[in-house]
Short mmCIF file of C-alpha atoms in Angstrom, two decimals:
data_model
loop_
_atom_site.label_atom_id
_atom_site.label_comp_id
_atom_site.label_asym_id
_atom_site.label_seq_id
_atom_site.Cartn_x
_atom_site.Cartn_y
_atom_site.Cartn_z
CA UNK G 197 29.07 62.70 -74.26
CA UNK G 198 31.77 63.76 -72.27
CA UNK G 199 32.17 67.75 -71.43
CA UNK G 200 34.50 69.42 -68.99
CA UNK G 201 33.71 73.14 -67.22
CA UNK G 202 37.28 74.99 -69.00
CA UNK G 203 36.08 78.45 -67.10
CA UNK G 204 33.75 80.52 -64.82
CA UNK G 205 33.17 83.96 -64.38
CA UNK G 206 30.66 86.64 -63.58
CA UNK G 207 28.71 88.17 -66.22
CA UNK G 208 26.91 91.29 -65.53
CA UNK G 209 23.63 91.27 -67.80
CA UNK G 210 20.48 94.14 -68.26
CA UNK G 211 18.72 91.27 -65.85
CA UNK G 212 21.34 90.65 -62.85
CA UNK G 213 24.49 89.01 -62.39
CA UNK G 214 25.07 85.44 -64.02
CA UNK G 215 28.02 83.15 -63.55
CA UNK G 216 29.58 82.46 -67.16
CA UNK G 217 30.44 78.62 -67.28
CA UNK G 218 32.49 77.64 -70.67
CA UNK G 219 32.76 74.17 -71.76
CA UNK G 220 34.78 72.21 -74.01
CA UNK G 221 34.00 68.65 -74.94
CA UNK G 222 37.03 66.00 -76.24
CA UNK G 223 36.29 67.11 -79.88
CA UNK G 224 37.46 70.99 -79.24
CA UNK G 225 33.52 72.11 -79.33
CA UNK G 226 32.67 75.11 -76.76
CA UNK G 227 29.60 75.68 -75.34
CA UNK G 228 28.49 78.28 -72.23
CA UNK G 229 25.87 78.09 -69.63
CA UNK G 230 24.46 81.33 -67.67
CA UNK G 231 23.87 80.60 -64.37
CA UNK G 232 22.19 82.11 -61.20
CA UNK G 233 21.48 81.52 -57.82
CA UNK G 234 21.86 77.71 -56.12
CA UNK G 235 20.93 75.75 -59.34
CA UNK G 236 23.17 72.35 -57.82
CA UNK G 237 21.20 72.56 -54.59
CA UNK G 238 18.75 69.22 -55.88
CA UNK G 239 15.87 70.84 -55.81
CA UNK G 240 14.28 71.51 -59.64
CA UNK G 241 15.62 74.50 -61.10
CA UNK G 242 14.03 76.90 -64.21
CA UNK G 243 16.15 75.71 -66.74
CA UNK G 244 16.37 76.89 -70.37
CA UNK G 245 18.55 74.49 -73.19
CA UNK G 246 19.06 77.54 -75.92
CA UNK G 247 20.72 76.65 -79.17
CA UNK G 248 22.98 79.73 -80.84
CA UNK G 249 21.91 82.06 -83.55
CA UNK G 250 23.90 84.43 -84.43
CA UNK G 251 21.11 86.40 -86.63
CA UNK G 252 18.35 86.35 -83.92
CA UNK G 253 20.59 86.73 -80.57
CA UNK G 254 23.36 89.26 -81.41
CA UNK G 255 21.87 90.97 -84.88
CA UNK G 256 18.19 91.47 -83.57
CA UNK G 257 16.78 89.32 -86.88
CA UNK G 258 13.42 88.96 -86.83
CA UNK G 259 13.50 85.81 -89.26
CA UNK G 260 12.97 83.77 -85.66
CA UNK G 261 12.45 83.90 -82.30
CA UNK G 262 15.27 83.07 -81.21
CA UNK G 263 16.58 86.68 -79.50
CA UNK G 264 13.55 87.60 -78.08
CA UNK G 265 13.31 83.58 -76.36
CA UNK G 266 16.90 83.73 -74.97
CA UNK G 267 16.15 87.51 -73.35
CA UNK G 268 12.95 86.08 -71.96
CA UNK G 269 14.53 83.26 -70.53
CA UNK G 270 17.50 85.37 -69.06
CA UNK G 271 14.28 87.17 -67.19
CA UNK G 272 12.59 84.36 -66.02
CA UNK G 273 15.79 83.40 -64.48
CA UNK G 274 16.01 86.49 -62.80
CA UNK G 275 12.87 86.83 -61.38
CA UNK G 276 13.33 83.56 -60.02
CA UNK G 277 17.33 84.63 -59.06
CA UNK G 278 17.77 81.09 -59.73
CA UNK G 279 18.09 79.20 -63.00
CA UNK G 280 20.31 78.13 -65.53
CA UNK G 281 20.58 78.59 -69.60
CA UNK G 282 22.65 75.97 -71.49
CA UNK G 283 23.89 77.77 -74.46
CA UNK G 284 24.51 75.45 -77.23
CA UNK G 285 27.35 76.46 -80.19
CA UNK G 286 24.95 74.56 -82.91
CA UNK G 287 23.91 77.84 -85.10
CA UNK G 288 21.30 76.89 -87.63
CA UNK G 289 19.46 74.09 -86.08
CA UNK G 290 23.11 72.89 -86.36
CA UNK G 291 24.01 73.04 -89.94
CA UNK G 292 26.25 75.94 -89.05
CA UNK G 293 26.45 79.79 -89.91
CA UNK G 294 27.21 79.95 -93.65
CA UNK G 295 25.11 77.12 -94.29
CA UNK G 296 21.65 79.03 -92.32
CA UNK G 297 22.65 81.98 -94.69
CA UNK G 298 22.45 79.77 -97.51
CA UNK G 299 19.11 78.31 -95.92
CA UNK G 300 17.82 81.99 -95.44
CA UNK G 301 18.50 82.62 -99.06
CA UNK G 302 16.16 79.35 -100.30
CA UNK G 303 13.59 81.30 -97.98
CA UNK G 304 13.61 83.96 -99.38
CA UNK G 305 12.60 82.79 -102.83
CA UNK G 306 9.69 80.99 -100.83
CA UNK G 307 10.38 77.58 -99.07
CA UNK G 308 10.15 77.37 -95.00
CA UNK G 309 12.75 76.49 -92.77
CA UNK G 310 12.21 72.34 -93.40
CA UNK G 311 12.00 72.98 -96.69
CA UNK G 312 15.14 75.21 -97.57
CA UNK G 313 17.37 73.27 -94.93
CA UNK G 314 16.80 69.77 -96.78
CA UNK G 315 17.16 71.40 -100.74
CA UNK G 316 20.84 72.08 -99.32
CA UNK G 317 21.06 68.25 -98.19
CA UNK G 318 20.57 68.83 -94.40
CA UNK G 319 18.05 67.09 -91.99
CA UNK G 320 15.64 69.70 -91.04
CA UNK G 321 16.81 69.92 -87.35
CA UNK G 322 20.23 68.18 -86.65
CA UNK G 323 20.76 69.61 -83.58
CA UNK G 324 21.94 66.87 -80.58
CA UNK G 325 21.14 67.79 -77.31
CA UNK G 326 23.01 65.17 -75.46
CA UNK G 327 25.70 67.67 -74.54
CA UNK G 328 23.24 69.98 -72.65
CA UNK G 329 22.63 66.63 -70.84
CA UNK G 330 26.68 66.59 -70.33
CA UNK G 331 26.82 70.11 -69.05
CA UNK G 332 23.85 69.94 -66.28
CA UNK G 333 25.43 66.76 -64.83
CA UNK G 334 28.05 68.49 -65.14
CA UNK G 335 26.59 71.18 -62.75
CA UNK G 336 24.75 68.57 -60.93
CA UNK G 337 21.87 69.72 -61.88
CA UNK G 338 19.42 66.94 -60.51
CA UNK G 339 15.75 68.66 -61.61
CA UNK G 340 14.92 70.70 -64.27
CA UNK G 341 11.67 73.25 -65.43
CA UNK G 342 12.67 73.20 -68.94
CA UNK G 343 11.66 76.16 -70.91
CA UNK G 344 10.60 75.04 -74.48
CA UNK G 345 8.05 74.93 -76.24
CA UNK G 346 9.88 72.11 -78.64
CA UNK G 347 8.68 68.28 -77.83
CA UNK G 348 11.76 66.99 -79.27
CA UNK G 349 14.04 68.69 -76.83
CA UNK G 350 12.00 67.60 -74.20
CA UNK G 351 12.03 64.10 -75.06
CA UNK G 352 15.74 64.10 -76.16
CA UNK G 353 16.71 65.45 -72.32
CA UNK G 354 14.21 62.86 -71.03
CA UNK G 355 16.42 60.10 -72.88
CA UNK G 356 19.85 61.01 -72.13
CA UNK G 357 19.16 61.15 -68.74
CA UNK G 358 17.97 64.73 -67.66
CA UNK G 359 14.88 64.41 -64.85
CA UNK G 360 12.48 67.24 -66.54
CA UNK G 361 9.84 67.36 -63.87
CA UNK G 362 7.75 70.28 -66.17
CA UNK G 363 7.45 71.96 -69.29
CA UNK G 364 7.24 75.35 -69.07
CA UNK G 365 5.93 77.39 -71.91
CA UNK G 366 8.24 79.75 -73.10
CA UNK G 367 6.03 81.94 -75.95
CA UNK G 368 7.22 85.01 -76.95
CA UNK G 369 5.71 87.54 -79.28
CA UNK G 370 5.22 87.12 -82.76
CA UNK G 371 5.95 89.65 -85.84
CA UNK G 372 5.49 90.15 -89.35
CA UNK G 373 8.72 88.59 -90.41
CA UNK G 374 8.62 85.52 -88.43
CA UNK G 375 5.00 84.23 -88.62
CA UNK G 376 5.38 81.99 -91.37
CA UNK G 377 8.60 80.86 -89.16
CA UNK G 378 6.93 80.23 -86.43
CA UNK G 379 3.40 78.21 -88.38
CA UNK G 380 6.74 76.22 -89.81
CA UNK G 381 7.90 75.40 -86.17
CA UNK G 382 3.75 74.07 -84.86
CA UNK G 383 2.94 72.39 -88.46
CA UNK G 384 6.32 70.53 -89.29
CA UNK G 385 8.32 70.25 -85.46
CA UNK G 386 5.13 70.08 -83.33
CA UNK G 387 6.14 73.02 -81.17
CA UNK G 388 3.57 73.57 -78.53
CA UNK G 389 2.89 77.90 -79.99
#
């Protein structure tokens, strides 16, 4: 996978000042990563490979985790004033917006995530994480920390390339409406909860 850095700028955040890095790849796909501090330096860096949601990140859902994991992360970061978030455009575990609405809807008559994603003829996570490989070579990133708690992340960054040197477990709070979201996540993805 092939990505090129299309623009950089500051972006002043609740948590500190991160450098905005935009990405396109050759088929027109955009992607960002938040950056701070000397992440290109060689020396492993607290990284976090964040795919978009819409509903959890900008709305405030609490269907997921998904906000609450990305703000976390942003903190980490800048506690550390070092660290870097690759923010993947693959909304819906990469079946797209309208199609995770759709999803939500075969939820909410009482299937999980797995479950509701493949009665609309999708794999239950389609999601490729080779371009967050592209975009920390890209940054010459050399060493990551990788904030996840998901083992297939891990081992797809391990594969294409990416020199994880630790897991670090990223848990955030649970509530009401995403429990059964989150059992989903440990019973059927093996996510380390």
């Amino acid at each position: 996978m092939q990505v090129k850095i299309a623009a950089k700028t500051k972006l002043p955040t609740p948590f500190g000042e991160f450098e905005l890095i935009g990405f396109e790849t050759p088929s027109g796909q955009e992607h960002v990563a938040l950056a701070m501090g000397d992440y290109a330096d060689g020396q492993p860096v607290l990284a976090r490979v964040h795919s978009e949601c819409l509903t959890g990140d900008a709305l405030f859902s609490q269907r997921c985790d998904c906000g609450p994991q990305l703000e976390a992360a942003m903190q980490k970061i800048a506690a550390e004033k070092r660290g870097i978030i690759v923010y993947l455009r693959q909304e819906g575990r990469g079946i797209g917006l309208i199609n995770k609405l759709r999803a939500y809807a075969e939820q909410d008559k009482g299937l999980d995530t797995v479950e509701a994603n493949e009665i609309l003829g999708f794999l239950p996570d389609a999601r490729d994480y080779n371009v967050a490989a592209a975009m920390l070579e890209a940054l010459q990133v050399k060493q990551i920390r990788l904030l996840t708690n998901n083992p297939d992340k891990l081992k797809s960054l391990l594969d294409a390339g990416i020199n994880v040197i630790e897991r670090v477990p990223h848990k955030v709070d649970a509530s009401p409406h995403n429990q059964h979201y989150l059992d989903t996540k440990t019973k059927k993805f093996g996510h380390l909860l």
